XYZ file of C-alpha atoms in Angstrom:
184
model
C 8.736 1.536 10.709
C 7.148 4.799 11.706
C 9.771 7.466 12.278
C 8.764 11.014 13.108
C 10.319 13.934 11.271
C 12.399 14.862 14.300
C 13.624 11.251 14.645
C 14.613 11.277 10.966
C 16.653 14.403 11.534
C 18.348 12.860 14.581
C 19.165 9.660 12.656
C 20.570 11.659 9.756
C 22.696 13.760 12.104
C 23.952 10.606 13.851
C 24.825 9.141 10.449
C 26.898 12.223 9.675
C 28.700 11.902 13.020
C 29.347 8.213 12.298
C 30.925 9.181 8.970
C 32.905 12.142 10.337
C 34.433 10.029 13.113
C 34.938 7.117 10.700
C 33.139 4.773 13.099
C 32.656 1.165 12.067
C 29.808 -0.722 13.667
C 26.822 -2.915 13.024
C 24.654 -0.061 11.747
C 25.454 1.241 8.260
C 24.892 5.016 8.130
C 24.598 4.969 4.323
C 21.763 2.462 4.532
C 19.924 4.490 7.199
C 20.276 7.644 5.078
C 19.058 5.847 1.980
C 16.047 4.380 3.812
C 15.067 7.796 5.164
C 15.625 9.801 1.977
C 13.800 7.246 -0.173
C 10.886 6.851 2.231
C 11.667 3.172 2.722
C 11.925 3.193 6.509
C 9.951 -0.093 6.549
C 13.265 -1.657 5.490
C 15.243 -0.842 8.631
C 13.846 -3.805 10.643
C 14.409 -6.013 7.577
C 18.085 -5.059 7.460
C 18.650 -5.302 11.201
C 16.718 -8.417 12.145
C 18.696 -8.836 15.370
C 17.167 -5.691 16.852
C 13.838 -6.462 18.581
C 11.749 -3.871 16.732
C 8.008 -3.694 17.244
C 6.129 -6.079 14.992
C 4.780 -4.266 11.968
C 2.844 -4.995 8.829
C 4.722 -4.808 5.530
C 3.260 -1.949 3.454
C 0.880 -3.260 0.754
C 2.874 -1.740 -2.112
C 6.052 -3.409 -0.831
C 4.227 -6.775 -0.706
C 3.060 -6.264 -4.267
C 6.558 -5.427 -5.514
C 7.931 -8.484 -3.674
C 5.349 -10.671 -5.411
C 6.147 -9.130 -8.800
C 9.907 -9.580 -8.383
C 9.402 -13.149 -7.189
C 7.205 -13.899 -10.206
C 9.624 -12.360 -12.703
C 12.601 -14.101 -11.114
C 10.829 -17.429 -11.551
C 9.726 -16.591 -15.101
C 13.293 -15.736 -16.116
C 14.789 -18.773 -14.383
C 12.242 -21.149 -15.892
C 12.643 -19.683 -19.372
C 16.427 -20.061 -19.186
C 16.006 -23.787 -18.416
C 14.040 -24.403 -21.625
C 15.353 -26.014 -24.777
C 15.691 -23.820 -27.868
C 12.597 -25.488 -29.285
C 10.523 -24.649 -26.199
C 11.874 -21.091 -26.165
C 10.706 -20.697 -29.775
C 7.282 -22.010 -28.725
C 7.023 -19.477 -25.874
C 8.164 -16.668 -28.166
C 5.509 -17.512 -30.741
C 2.601 -18.261 -28.390
C 3.176 -15.366 -25.975
C 3.952 -12.800 -28.669
C 5.014 -10.016 -28.182
C 6.084 -10.838 -24.611
C 7.560 -14.314 -25.098
C 10.945 -13.481 -26.626
C 13.559 -13.762 -23.873
C 11.173 -12.527 -21.155
C 12.921 -10.253 -18.669
C 11.538 -8.047 -15.915
C 11.162 -4.659 -17.619
C 10.639 -2.601 -14.447
C 8.025 0.047 -13.771
C 7.091 3.281 -15.518
C 9.440 5.985 -14.229
C 6.832 8.704 -14.762
C 3.726 7.102 -13.298
C 4.932 4.160 -11.215
C 7.874 5.790 -9.472
C 6.990 4.445 -6.041
C 6.963 0.874 -7.357
C 10.215 1.497 -9.211
C 11.837 2.962 -6.095
C 10.796 0.023 -3.924
C 12.118 -2.487 -6.478
C 15.406 -0.634 -6.739
C 15.696 -0.388 -2.959
C 14.986 -4.104 -2.474
C 17.636 -5.083 -5.021
C 20.321 -2.461 -4.464
C 20.051 -1.535 -0.784
C 18.610 -4.666 0.819
C 20.487 -6.935 -1.596
C 17.494 -9.129 -2.344
C 16.619 -10.590 -5.739
C 20.269 -10.603 -6.790
C 19.266 -11.781 -10.270
C 18.086 -8.219 -10.931
C 21.253 -6.507 -9.665
C 22.582 -3.881 -12.046
C 19.337 -3.553 -13.973
C 17.604 -0.360 -14.889
C 14.093 -0.463 -13.406
C 12.429 2.098 -15.677
C 10.215 0.400 -18.254
C 9.269 3.770 -19.821
C 5.688 2.545 -20.128
C 2.880 1.624 -17.732
C 3.512 -1.872 -16.388
C 1.721 -2.425 -13.091
C -1.658 -3.304 -14.649
C -0.080 -6.102 -16.687
C 1.779 -7.456 -13.659
C -1.436 -7.384 -11.643
C -3.092 -9.520 -14.341
C -0.099 -11.891 -14.433
C 0.145 -12.454 -10.666
C -3.101 -14.437 -10.109
C -2.251 -16.761 -13.008
C 1.295 -17.206 -11.700
C 0.117 -17.858 -8.125
C -2.465 -20.386 -9.308
C 0.179 -22.285 -11.279
C 2.693 -22.144 -8.421
C 0.181 -23.720 -6.030
C 0.335 -26.810 -8.227
C 4.024 -26.583 -9.162
C 5.364 -25.790 -5.679
C 8.546 -24.039 -6.830
C 9.343 -26.382 -9.675
C 10.165 -25.015 -13.103
C 7.359 -23.404 -15.070
C 6.517 -25.306 -18.229
C 6.430 -23.622 -21.639
C 2.619 -23.599 -21.454
C 2.756 -22.059 -17.964
C 5.047 -19.305 -19.241
C 2.746 -18.632 -22.180
C -0.323 -18.365 -19.919
C 1.436 -15.979 -17.536
C 3.115 -13.806 -20.172
C -0.051 -13.431 -22.258
C -1.690 -11.718 -19.284
C 0.599 -8.693 -19.800
C -1.518 -7.761 -22.810
C -4.614 -5.777 -21.982
C -7.731 -7.914 -22.570
C -8.891 -5.583 -25.350
C -5.613 -6.160 -27.220
C -5.716 -9.980 -27.239
C -6.485 -12.094 -30.297
């Protein structure tokens, strides 16, 4: 959603009036403020689907974060369905990324936009509830590894069609986190 600077100011002022008068309605002033201050105004039509907003393209970085969160949600779910024996196999074969694989987030210093989008999706838009309450700062560069993992994940999911990832699937996906120069 494209909102001009003056429109942002008007929306923020209206949010303050809403709060001051203790008005209760369909629109949540805290959400509007958060979307504006965080630069995530693309999310307003997502939150208020009943309003006939102009059709708009989802920003590419948002699409990428959605894909990453979807992938990690499926990795975690699939891993948790495994037997202890299969978990040990994944841990060994996908070392060092196979032990209880969990979405580590994005680098807070260099991938702040990705981290902010992930946090906004989970905390403000209440999507990907499995990640609620997590800290999204990995403290190390992560996006390159996720970008290597995604094509492998998508290729497997075309065949699996939302069924559980096998231990071998998990190993193939998780091994992609390692930079090619660091693989055995």
